């Protein structure tokens, strides 16, 4: 890691240069409720002081909601070709917990199989991080995710009169040299950065007791009354999964044209909260009840990948709490599990 | 392989579902190449009673409709109900809430006896229906998918999950966040979240998913300021023929 500082005026010119030289994706106000990461053509559209985004920016770029995987042609012979669509992009203004969410996907999409579509896009994605305001539902510090150690090219932190920049890749260093003027960070800059981080961490109000979850979850797992209470108003709508920066499940569909010659295999986001997720040939459903599906989701997020990858499949962004119309709150539920088993 | 013969019929409805098929534009030529259309009320004058697949729009509201749908049911091997009226009775069912006699009187006054009108029902109250292309109007791409699936002998993929899934895939802001109520959480997807994508609440034209959480939806609408009457009206708009009861159990 290299550390630099950049003046305010220089920062603005740097952003402008990136917008004119790259396919630039950044936060823009969508409506009164949320921001969205979209292609930016002019710096006036960019609003880095965002708070809420519904869909995690890295997920929607790297693992889009639907994409072609394979195109085929059925004539005397069957022709099949893989479809990998990718282009170099700058993802600007993504915050630390969403970078950590992307780091999880990075791990998932190369571990048991190598997903070329994901990997091609990931290689070409220049990631420039910046902190954003946490929402009231955010518990990233509990999940060790309010700070990103890696996964980005540059991470820019706004201090009072200048920007503190962490350089994580040679590519990031080159971009900075090419489009900007920086100085080496000195002790004074580190001091200010530390002060900033202390204050930034104070903005996260929600505390989740994750350390006591791992063992206690097994005690509560068969407590039907508890899970019925938690899942009572669940719509099985999948919003929690689909808005999650680490949820990776997908379904592959076969789309053949009406000419019955050309077709595609496409994938779309799937969700373990939908009743048909656990439905198999012959009509058996492994998880027919919403209570079952919900507790399975908690296991996947908070235990399975801790065992498999040594990290949670949750970065504490709080989106699943915000999008849930049934007000199911994973933070409250994690905290209440210890209380339940202690009674 | 000979092309399957298809009849496209309109019973009582606005005709908009047939129009959706005509609106296929990019795929219409492929469609008429893939099947032989022998009847299409809104589009062709030719008619034949020799067809294997019937696409039927509209609900049953007169004795004459009953005769027509039974005949279609006798001839066709596969029947696809197209659009809310055929699938669930649709908007026409609002008549039933008044009672047939009262509705006739309100509309036709002292000439009400001239009118042949019966209680509104969806077509599956009279004949077997194999597939449902839901919606008002239906999603024309779903109609194509059903026809294509029939040709290649595959089960059409009709979603059994709520509209929320499509809203998230489309990156929509939840309309509840901008002060609009919506039936999306209990309504069957397949419309590509057409209304919420335009910042309008879902009115439930595709009917409910198989296992909707009606209790949760009632709580949600009440929290958002709707009275019991408003809530019943919302559920009834497209589903008055299908009684919506909250289940005792939360499952």
XYZ file of C-alpha atoms in Angstrom:
594
model
C 0.000 0.000 0.000
C 1.206 3.499 -0.891
C -0.182 6.625 0.741
C -0.601 9.987 -0.966
C -2.485 13.213 -0.456
C -4.253 15.334 -3.043
C -5.567 18.900 -2.913
C -9.265 19.744 -3.318
C -8.970 21.430 -6.722
C -6.772 18.646 -8.014
C -9.403 16.104 -6.911
C -12.104 17.725 -9.014
C -9.876 17.745 -12.101
C -8.899 14.145 -11.411
C -12.559 13.066 -11.381
C -13.260 15.047 -14.553
C -10.328 13.337 -16.311
C -11.600 9.922 -15.279
C -15.098 10.755 -16.570
C -13.747 11.826 -19.946
C -11.266 8.953 -20.318
C -13.186 5.955 -19.004
C -16.589 4.340 -18.910
C -17.327 5.856 -15.509
C -19.902 4.447 -13.054
C -20.691 6.508 -9.985
C -23.437 7.410 -7.519
C -26.233 9.667 -8.753
C -29.429 10.674 -6.950
C -32.288 8.558 -8.285
C -35.243 9.902 -6.335
C -35.977 11.220 -2.878
C -35.280 7.815 -1.313
C -32.126 6.426 -2.904
C -29.039 6.904 -5.047
C -28.026 4.515 -7.784
C -24.678 3.724 -9.399
C -25.077 4.592 -13.079
C -22.888 5.682 -16.011
C -21.819 9.296 -15.427
C -21.085 11.606 -18.369
C -20.639 14.890 -16.489
C -19.291 15.641 -13.021
C -22.490 17.552 -12.166
C -24.412 14.239 -12.179
C -22.094 12.692 -9.607
C -23.192 12.859 -5.967
C -20.579 11.233 -3.730
C -22.484 12.236 -0.584
C -24.906 9.357 -0.942
C -26.427 7.270 1.802
C -28.737 4.579 0.440
C -28.474 2.469 -2.691
C -30.897 -0.418 -3.241
C -28.714 -2.678 -5.345
C -25.023 -3.048 -4.432
C -22.960 -1.332 -7.164
C -20.272 -3.997 -7.611
C -22.808 -6.834 -7.730
C -24.880 -5.231 -10.452
C -21.809 -4.629 -12.626
C -19.948 -7.912 -12.062
C -22.909 -10.259 -11.648
C -25.765 -8.527 -13.476
C -29.406 -9.469 -12.742
C -29.616 -11.277 -16.062
C -26.935 -12.133 -18.568
C -26.306 -14.372 -21.542
C -23.868 -17.195 -20.827
C -24.105 -19.270 -23.993
C -25.535 -18.688 -27.470
C -26.484 -21.648 -29.668
C -27.712 -22.381 -33.146
C -29.569 -25.561 -34.055
C -29.218 -26.569 -37.715
C -27.938 -29.879 -39.133
C -25.162 -29.313 -36.645
C -25.484 -27.637 -33.299
C -23.217 -24.627 -32.833
C -22.533 -23.450 -29.302
C -20.432 -20.478 -28.260
C -19.778 -18.910 -24.869
C -20.829 -15.282 -24.435
C -18.569 -13.132 -22.289
C -19.415 -9.449 -22.376
C -17.054 -7.120 -20.567
C -15.436 -3.717 -20.935
C -13.056 -1.595 -18.884
C -14.898 0.562 -16.370
C -14.156 2.833 -13.455
C -16.360 2.164 -10.446
C -16.091 5.370 -8.453
C -17.317 6.077 -4.938
C -18.091 2.534 -3.787
C -17.871 2.359 0.014
C -15.862 -0.016 2.190
C -18.620 -2.510 3.052
C -19.636 -2.839 -0.584
C -15.969 -3.410 -1.522
C -15.871 -6.112 1.154
C -19.070 -7.576 -0.325
C -17.359 -7.654 -3.709
C -14.308 -9.301 -2.121
C -16.630 -12.069 -0.970
C -18.045 -12.515 -4.486
C -14.457 -12.497 -5.852
C -13.732 -15.431 -3.621
C -16.948 -17.280 -4.389
C -16.761 -16.995 -8.176
C -13.265 -18.519 -8.389
C -13.330 -21.144 -5.643
C -15.334 -24.234 -6.620
C -15.506 -23.210 -10.260
C -14.029 -20.310 -12.195
C -16.777 -18.094 -13.512
C -15.244 -16.554 -16.645
C -18.008 -13.997 -17.046
C -17.500 -12.653 -13.545
C -13.723 -12.833 -13.716
C -13.419 -11.000 -17.048
C -15.487 -8.115 -15.741
C -13.662 -8.057 -12.423
C -10.249 -7.808 -14.091
C -11.422 -4.831 -16.134
C -13.067 -3.034 -13.220
C -11.009 -0.167 -11.808
C -12.287 0.291 -8.278
C -11.957 3.686 -6.598
C -13.465 3.623 -3.139
C -14.765 6.429 -0.937
C -16.594 6.374 2.384
C -20.313 7.065 2.455
C -22.712 7.868 5.299
C -23.996 4.733 6.995
C -27.763 4.278 7.276
C -29.456 3.570 10.630
C -29.590 -0.137 9.737
C -25.870 -0.445 9.003
C -23.792 -2.633 11.326
C -20.617 -2.929 9.234
C -18.208 -2.416 12.171
C -19.688 -5.502 13.856
C -18.907 -7.442 10.675
C -15.429 -5.896 10.343
C -16.442 -4.237 7.080
C -16.566 -0.476 7.611
C -12.935 -0.371 6.452
C -11.584 -2.032 3.295
C -8.083 -3.421 3.346
C -8.073 -4.656 -0.245
C -10.210 -5.218 -3.305
C -9.737 -1.668 -4.649
C -7.236 0.175 -6.815
C -7.515 3.475 -4.958
C -9.372 4.428 -1.794
C -9.904 8.138 -1.321
C -10.731 9.566 2.089
C -11.953 13.133 2.323
C -10.157 15.119 5.053
C -11.000 18.762 5.818
C -8.828 20.433 3.188
C -7.369 17.543 1.233
C -7.824 13.894 0.269
C -5.914 10.987 1.774
C -5.344 8.274 -0.798
C -4.517 4.642 -0.271
C -3.014 3.025 -3.373
C -3.512 -0.721 -3.490
C -2.498 -1.648 -7.050
C 0.070 -0.660 -9.675
C -2.879 0.142 -11.931
C -4.193 2.578 -9.338
C -0.777 4.196 -9.033
C -0.511 4.638 -12.816
C -3.952 6.204 -13.066
C -3.143 8.601 -10.258
C 0.168 9.581 -11.882
C -1.395 9.997 -15.286
C -4.417 12.094 -14.312
C -3.397 13.842 -11.121
C -0.728 15.474 -8.975
C -0.201 14.059 -5.494
C 2.281 14.295 -2.669
C 3.525 11.619 -0.316
C 1.465 11.381 2.862
C 3.321 12.612 5.943
C 2.840 11.983 9.663
C 0.439 14.955 9.858
C -1.727 13.384 7.151
C -1.848 10.019 8.905
C -2.809 11.798 12.109
C -5.706 13.544 10.417
C -6.707 10.298 8.704
C -6.780 8.499 12.070
C -8.903 11.258 13.584
C -11.243 11.034 10.630
C -11.597 7.244 11.006
C -12.298 7.565 14.747
C -15.112 9.998 13.995
C -16.359 7.986 11.037
C -16.703 4.831 13.132
C -18.833 6.762 15.624
C -21.462 7.264 12.921
C -22.400 3.584 13.016
C -25.072 3.277 15.690
C -26.153 -0.341 15.360
C -24.160 -2.905 17.286
C -24.551 -6.618 16.578
C -23.251 -9.336 18.831
C -22.006 -11.655 16.094
C -19.400 -13.448 18.209
C -22.057 -15.228 20.239
C -24.029 -16.327 17.194
C -21.983 -19.278 15.942
C -22.667 -21.670 18.811
C -26.014 -20.365 20.029
C -27.525 -20.669 16.556
C -27.421 -24.466 16.874
C -29.424 -24.286 20.099
C -32.105 -22.071 18.597
C -32.157 -23.892 15.239
C -34.909 -26.338 16.207
C -36.941 -23.840 18.235
C -39.964 -23.676 15.916
C -41.717 -21.091 18.049
C -38.802 -18.681 17.703
C -38.584 -19.030 13.918
C -42.360 -18.810 13.474
C -42.280 -15.504 15.321
C -39.364 -14.218 13.253
C -40.810 -15.301 9.895
C -44.474 -14.525 10.619
C -44.762 -11.633 8.175
C -42.190 -12.899 5.644
C -43.542 -12.566 2.093
C -40.983 -14.994 0.644
C -40.285 -12.210 -1.836
C -36.502 -12.576 -1.968
C -35.831 -8.841 -1.592
C -33.290 -9.526 1.177
C -31.268 -11.798 -1.110
C -31.525 -9.713 -4.218
C -30.379 -6.513 -2.476
C -27.543 -8.347 -0.674
C -23.966 -7.566 -1.780
C -22.831 -11.150 -1.138
C -25.804 -13.252 -2.333
C -24.667 -15.069 -5.442
C -27.384 -17.629 -6.254
C -28.597 -17.739 -9.815
C -30.892 -19.722 -12.053
C -30.020 -20.675 -15.639
C -32.766 -20.484 -18.241
C -33.031 -21.685 -21.806
C -34.390 -19.027 -24.176
C -35.000 -20.416 -27.643
C -36.285 -18.098 -30.358
C -39.609 -18.760 -32.084
C -37.694 -19.762 -35.229
C -36.629 -22.765 -33.095
C -33.050 -22.369 -34.394
C -31.340 -19.705 -32.301
C -31.259 -19.564 -28.569
C -29.399 -18.535 -25.455
C -28.686 -19.883 -22.039
C -29.138 -16.969 -19.681
C -28.768 -16.639 -15.964
C -30.786 -14.499 -13.607
C -30.577 -13.695 -9.901
C -32.307 -16.326 -7.812
C -33.243 -16.294 -4.136
C -33.275 -18.967 -1.429
C -36.354 -17.274 0.071
C -38.564 -18.209 -2.891
C -40.618 -21.388 -2.364
C -39.449 -22.957 -5.636
C -35.770 -22.614 -4.765
C -35.861 -25.910 -2.862
C -38.203 -27.678 -5.294
C -36.689 -30.655 -7.111
C -37.837 -33.091 -9.807
C -40.577 -35.335 -8.514
C -42.173 -32.483 -6.596
C -40.272 -32.702 -3.315
C -39.409 -29.379 -1.720
C -36.513 -29.315 0.721
C -37.670 -26.059 2.286
C -41.411 -25.694 1.875
C -41.890 -23.305 4.821
C -40.787 -19.714 5.113
C -39.427 -20.361 8.633
C -37.151 -23.004 7.193
C -35.945 -20.802 4.405
C -35.254 -17.867 6.707
C -33.123 -19.794 9.177
C -31.256 -21.405 6.311
C -30.429 -17.902 5.065
C -28.986 -16.998 8.459
C -26.915 -20.180 8.469
C -25.551 -19.462 4.989
C -24.692 -15.832 5.795
C -23.251 -16.289 9.262
C -21.896 -19.843 9.552
C -21.473 -21.727 6.271
C -18.984 -19.329 4.731
C -17.218 -18.709 7.998
C -16.420 -22.421 7.896
C -15.659 -22.472 4.174
C -13.830 -19.187 3.523
C -13.096 -17.940 7.029
C -15.330 -14.916 6.458
C -18.982 -14.078 6.886
C -21.266 -13.806 3.866
C -22.552 -10.604 5.441
C -20.917 -7.192 5.528
C -23.550 -5.529 7.718
C -24.728 -3.063 5.066
C -28.296 -3.277 6.408
C -29.941 -3.402 2.959
C -31.889 -6.559 3.824
C -33.387 -4.678 6.785
C -34.245 -1.629 4.687
C -35.881 -3.496 1.808
C -37.927 -5.855 4.003
C -41.572 -4.782 3.992
C -42.211 -7.351 6.729
C -39.642 -5.566 8.930
C -37.575 -8.677 9.534
C -34.378 -7.377 11.074
C -31.310 -9.608 10.909
C -29.440 -7.397 13.420
C -32.194 -7.618 16.050
C -32.568 -11.332 15.407
C -28.866 -12.064 15.821
C -28.905 -10.129 19.095
C -32.084 -11.802 20.339
C -30.782 -15.349 19.755
C -28.367 -15.122 22.684
C -31.128 -13.733 24.892
C -33.539 -16.495 23.830
C -31.135 -19.295 24.662
C -30.141 -17.669 27.957
C -33.701 -17.547 29.329
C -43.514 -31.826 -38.138
C -46.796 -30.234 -39.109
C -47.515 -26.863 -37.596
C -49.991 -26.879 -34.717
C -53.270 -25.176 -35.544
C -54.149 -22.328 -33.234
C -57.390 -20.433 -32.633
C -57.330 -17.069 -30.873
C -60.716 -16.195 -29.392
C -62.249 -13.258 -27.544
C -65.133 -13.812 -25.114
C -66.245 -10.855 -22.932
C -63.431 -8.371 -22.467
C -61.924 -5.272 -24.016
C -60.006 -7.094 -26.749
C -56.721 -5.735 -25.463
C -55.182 -9.186 -25.008
C -55.592 -10.005 -28.698
C -54.094 -6.614 -29.415
C -51.066 -7.573 -27.320
C -50.519 -10.545 -29.641
C -50.752 -8.226 -32.663
C -48.342 -5.877 -30.885
C -45.670 -8.586 -30.965
C -44.255 -6.851 -34.063
C -40.681 -8.263 -33.898
C -41.937 -11.817 -33.428
C -45.253 -11.854 -35.288
C -43.770 -13.263 -38.504
C -41.905 -15.969 -36.602
C -45.127 -16.738 -34.754
C -47.193 -17.262 -37.916
C -44.361 -19.399 -39.284
C -44.267 -21.545 -36.168
C -48.030 -22.167 -35.950
C -51.013 -22.058 -38.285
C -53.550 -19.531 -37.054
C -57.029 -20.681 -38.132
C -59.081 -18.224 -36.106
C -58.152 -14.808 -34.743
C -61.256 -12.777 -33.879
C -59.498 -9.428 -33.992
C -57.149 -9.997 -36.912
C -58.450 -12.348 -39.633
C -61.806 -13.024 -41.354
C -61.085 -16.698 -42.132
C -62.421 -19.200 -39.656
C -62.018 -22.919 -39.074
C -63.188 -25.149 -36.262
C -60.146 -27.350 -36.752
C -57.582 -26.310 -34.137
C -55.477 -27.979 -31.454
C -54.558 -25.001 -29.326
C -57.012 -22.312 -28.211
C -55.900 -18.993 -26.770
C -58.923 -17.448 -25.079
C -59.296 -13.930 -23.757
C -62.311 -12.565 -21.869
C -64.539 -13.818 -19.076
C -67.908 -15.565 -19.172
C -70.738 -13.077 -18.620
C -73.662 -14.297 -20.795
C -75.372 -17.604 -21.653
C -74.039 -17.129 -25.185
C -70.487 -16.956 -23.747
C -71.131 -20.259 -21.959
C -72.066 -21.958 -25.261
C -69.008 -20.533 -27.027
C -66.505 -21.508 -24.344
C -67.919 -25.037 -24.104
C -67.543 -25.483 -27.854
C -63.936 -24.274 -27.721
C -63.362 -26.640 -24.796
C -64.728 -29.572 -26.843
C -62.509 -28.895 -29.857
C -59.143 -27.732 -28.476
C -56.633 -30.190 -27.012
C -54.808 -27.442 -25.152
C -56.417 -24.329 -23.741
C -54.563 -21.211 -22.707
C -56.439 -18.545 -20.760
C -55.057 -15.176 -21.826
C -55.406 -12.079 -19.654
C -57.035 -11.350 -16.303
C -60.648 -11.692 -17.558
C -60.124 -15.234 -18.816
C -57.793 -16.236 -15.976
C -59.606 -14.878 -12.922
C -62.657 -13.032 -14.251
C -60.782 -9.746 -14.096
C -62.403 -6.343 -13.834
C -65.705 -7.818 -15.074
C -66.110 -9.490 -11.693
C -66.795 -6.124 -10.075
C -70.325 -6.655 -11.437
C -70.777 -9.608 -9.096
C -70.225 -7.374 -6.077
C -73.501 -5.572 -6.895
C -75.416 -8.708 -7.803
C -76.416 -9.345 -11.434
C -79.929 -7.857 -11.225
C -78.778 -4.664 -9.489
C -75.896 -4.233 -11.942
C -78.255 -4.644 -14.933
C -80.607 -2.078 -13.459
C -77.800 0.409 -12.783
C -76.511 0.175 -16.345
C -79.617 -0.441 -18.466
C -82.430 0.976 -16.299
C -85.905 -0.128 -17.380
C -84.470 -1.976 -20.425
C -82.596 -4.387 -18.163
C -84.705 -7.345 -19.241
C -83.394 -7.034 -22.798
C -79.974 -8.008 -21.524
C -78.649 -11.573 -21.263
C -76.269 -11.272 -18.325
C -75.186 -13.838 -15.752
C -72.763 -13.912 -12.856
C -69.211 -13.336 -14.164
C -66.822 -16.272 -14.054
C -63.347 -17.039 -15.371
C -63.251 -19.618 -18.170
C -61.887 -22.410 -15.980
C -65.250 -22.492 -14.179
C -66.631 -24.072 -17.401
C -63.762 -25.822 -19.150
C -60.352 -27.272 -18.366
C -57.544 -24.716 -18.732
C -53.981 -25.939 -19.228
C -51.991 -22.718 -19.045
C -52.582 -19.201 -17.790
C -51.088 -16.065 -19.377
C -51.996 -13.662 -16.604
C -52.187 -9.885 -16.505
C -54.147 -6.909 -17.714
C -52.866 -6.726 -20.305
C -50.887 -9.986 -20.337
C -47.156 -9.891 -21.001
C -46.967 -10.654 -24.719
C -43.527 -12.198 -24.313
C -45.042 -14.666 -21.859
C -47.677 -15.597 -24.465
C -44.844 -16.277 -26.906
C -43.056 -18.352 -24.278
C -46.169 -20.463 -23.709
C -46.645 -21.105 -27.445
C -42.945 -21.862 -27.939
C -42.954 -24.222 -24.973
C -45.989 -26.048 -26.361
C -44.244 -26.509 -29.722
C -41.050 -27.937 -28.253
C -42.868 -29.912 -25.550
C -41.604 -28.109 -22.486
C -43.441 -26.730 -19.467
C -43.715 -22.940 -19.754
C -41.930 -21.076 -16.981
C -44.576 -18.999 -15.224
C -43.167 -17.294 -12.130
C -44.608 -18.248 -8.754
C -42.853 -15.479 -6.882
C -43.935 -11.919 -6.127
C -43.336 -8.798 -8.188
C -40.696 -7.675 -5.619
C -38.237 -10.069 -7.292
C -38.551 -8.273 -10.611
C -38.378 -4.859 -8.920
C -35.047 -5.821 -7.380
C -33.730 -7.298 -10.632
C -34.715 -4.017 -12.293
C -33.108 -1.972 -9.508
C -36.378 -0.154 -8.730
C -36.870 2.016 -5.689
C -39.553 0.322 -3.600
C -42.693 2.436 -4.133
C -43.425 2.195 -0.387
C -40.276 4.332 0.074
C -41.867 7.127 -1.947
C -45.267 6.920 -0.259
C -47.170 4.677 -2.684
C -48.953 1.453 -1.698
C -48.469 -1.668 -3.800
C -49.771 -5.250 -4.021
C -46.423 -6.414 -5.421
C -45.408 -8.488 -2.363
C -48.347 -10.896 -2.872
C -48.852 -10.609 -6.638
C -47.437 -13.083 -9.123
C -44.508 -11.696 -11.121
C -44.099 -12.123 -14.868
C -44.978 -8.566 -15.896
C -41.339 -7.462 -15.422
C -42.610 -5.217 -12.593
C -44.345 -3.052 -15.169
C -46.184 -0.677 -12.798
C -43.600 -0.219 -10.006
C -40.950 0.379 -12.695
C -42.968 3.490 -13.545
C -43.278 4.448 -9.836
C -46.887 3.211 -9.699
C -48.172 0.672 -7.196
C -48.997 -2.859 -8.390
C -52.776 -3.434 -8.567
C -52.534 -7.197 -8.642
C -53.691 -7.819 -12.230
C -51.739 -11.095 -12.438
C -53.451 -12.486 -9.373
C -51.862 -13.816 -6.231
C -48.870 -16.119 -5.892
C -49.676 -19.655 -4.694
C -48.929 -18.955 -1.032
C -49.383 -15.213 -0.440
C -48.883 -13.749 3.022
C -52.233 -11.953 3.117
C -51.983 -11.123 6.828
C -48.667 -9.368 6.319
C -50.048 -7.475 3.330
C -53.081 -6.282 5.298
C -50.785 -5.092 8.108
C -48.598 -3.301 5.592
C -51.478 -1.525 3.848
C -53.035 -0.527 7.166
C -49.685 0.889 8.374
C -49.587 2.924 5.202
C -52.882 4.565 5.984
C -55.408 2.401 4.133
C -58.774 1.657 5.745
C -60.229 -1.859 5.781
C -62.530 -0.833 2.930
C -59.593 0.504 0.873
C -57.749 -2.754 1.420
C -60.714 -4.877 0.318
C -61.133 -2.663 -2.750
C -57.453 -3.083 -3.631
C -57.646 -6.851 -3.437
C -60.969 -6.917 -5.322
C -59.981 -4.840 -8.325
C -58.743 -7.809 -10.335
C -59.621 -10.655 -8.028
C -63.262 -10.168 -7.018
C -64.214 -13.616 -8.402
C -61.504 -15.291 -6.346
C -62.143 -14.860 -2.651
C -59.006 -13.786 -0.820
C -58.983 -15.082 2.722
C -56.215 -14.619 5.219
C -55.125 -18.028 6.410
C -55.389 -18.882 10.076
C -51.898 -20.312 10.105
C -49.030 -18.029 9.218
C -47.550 -20.707 6.965
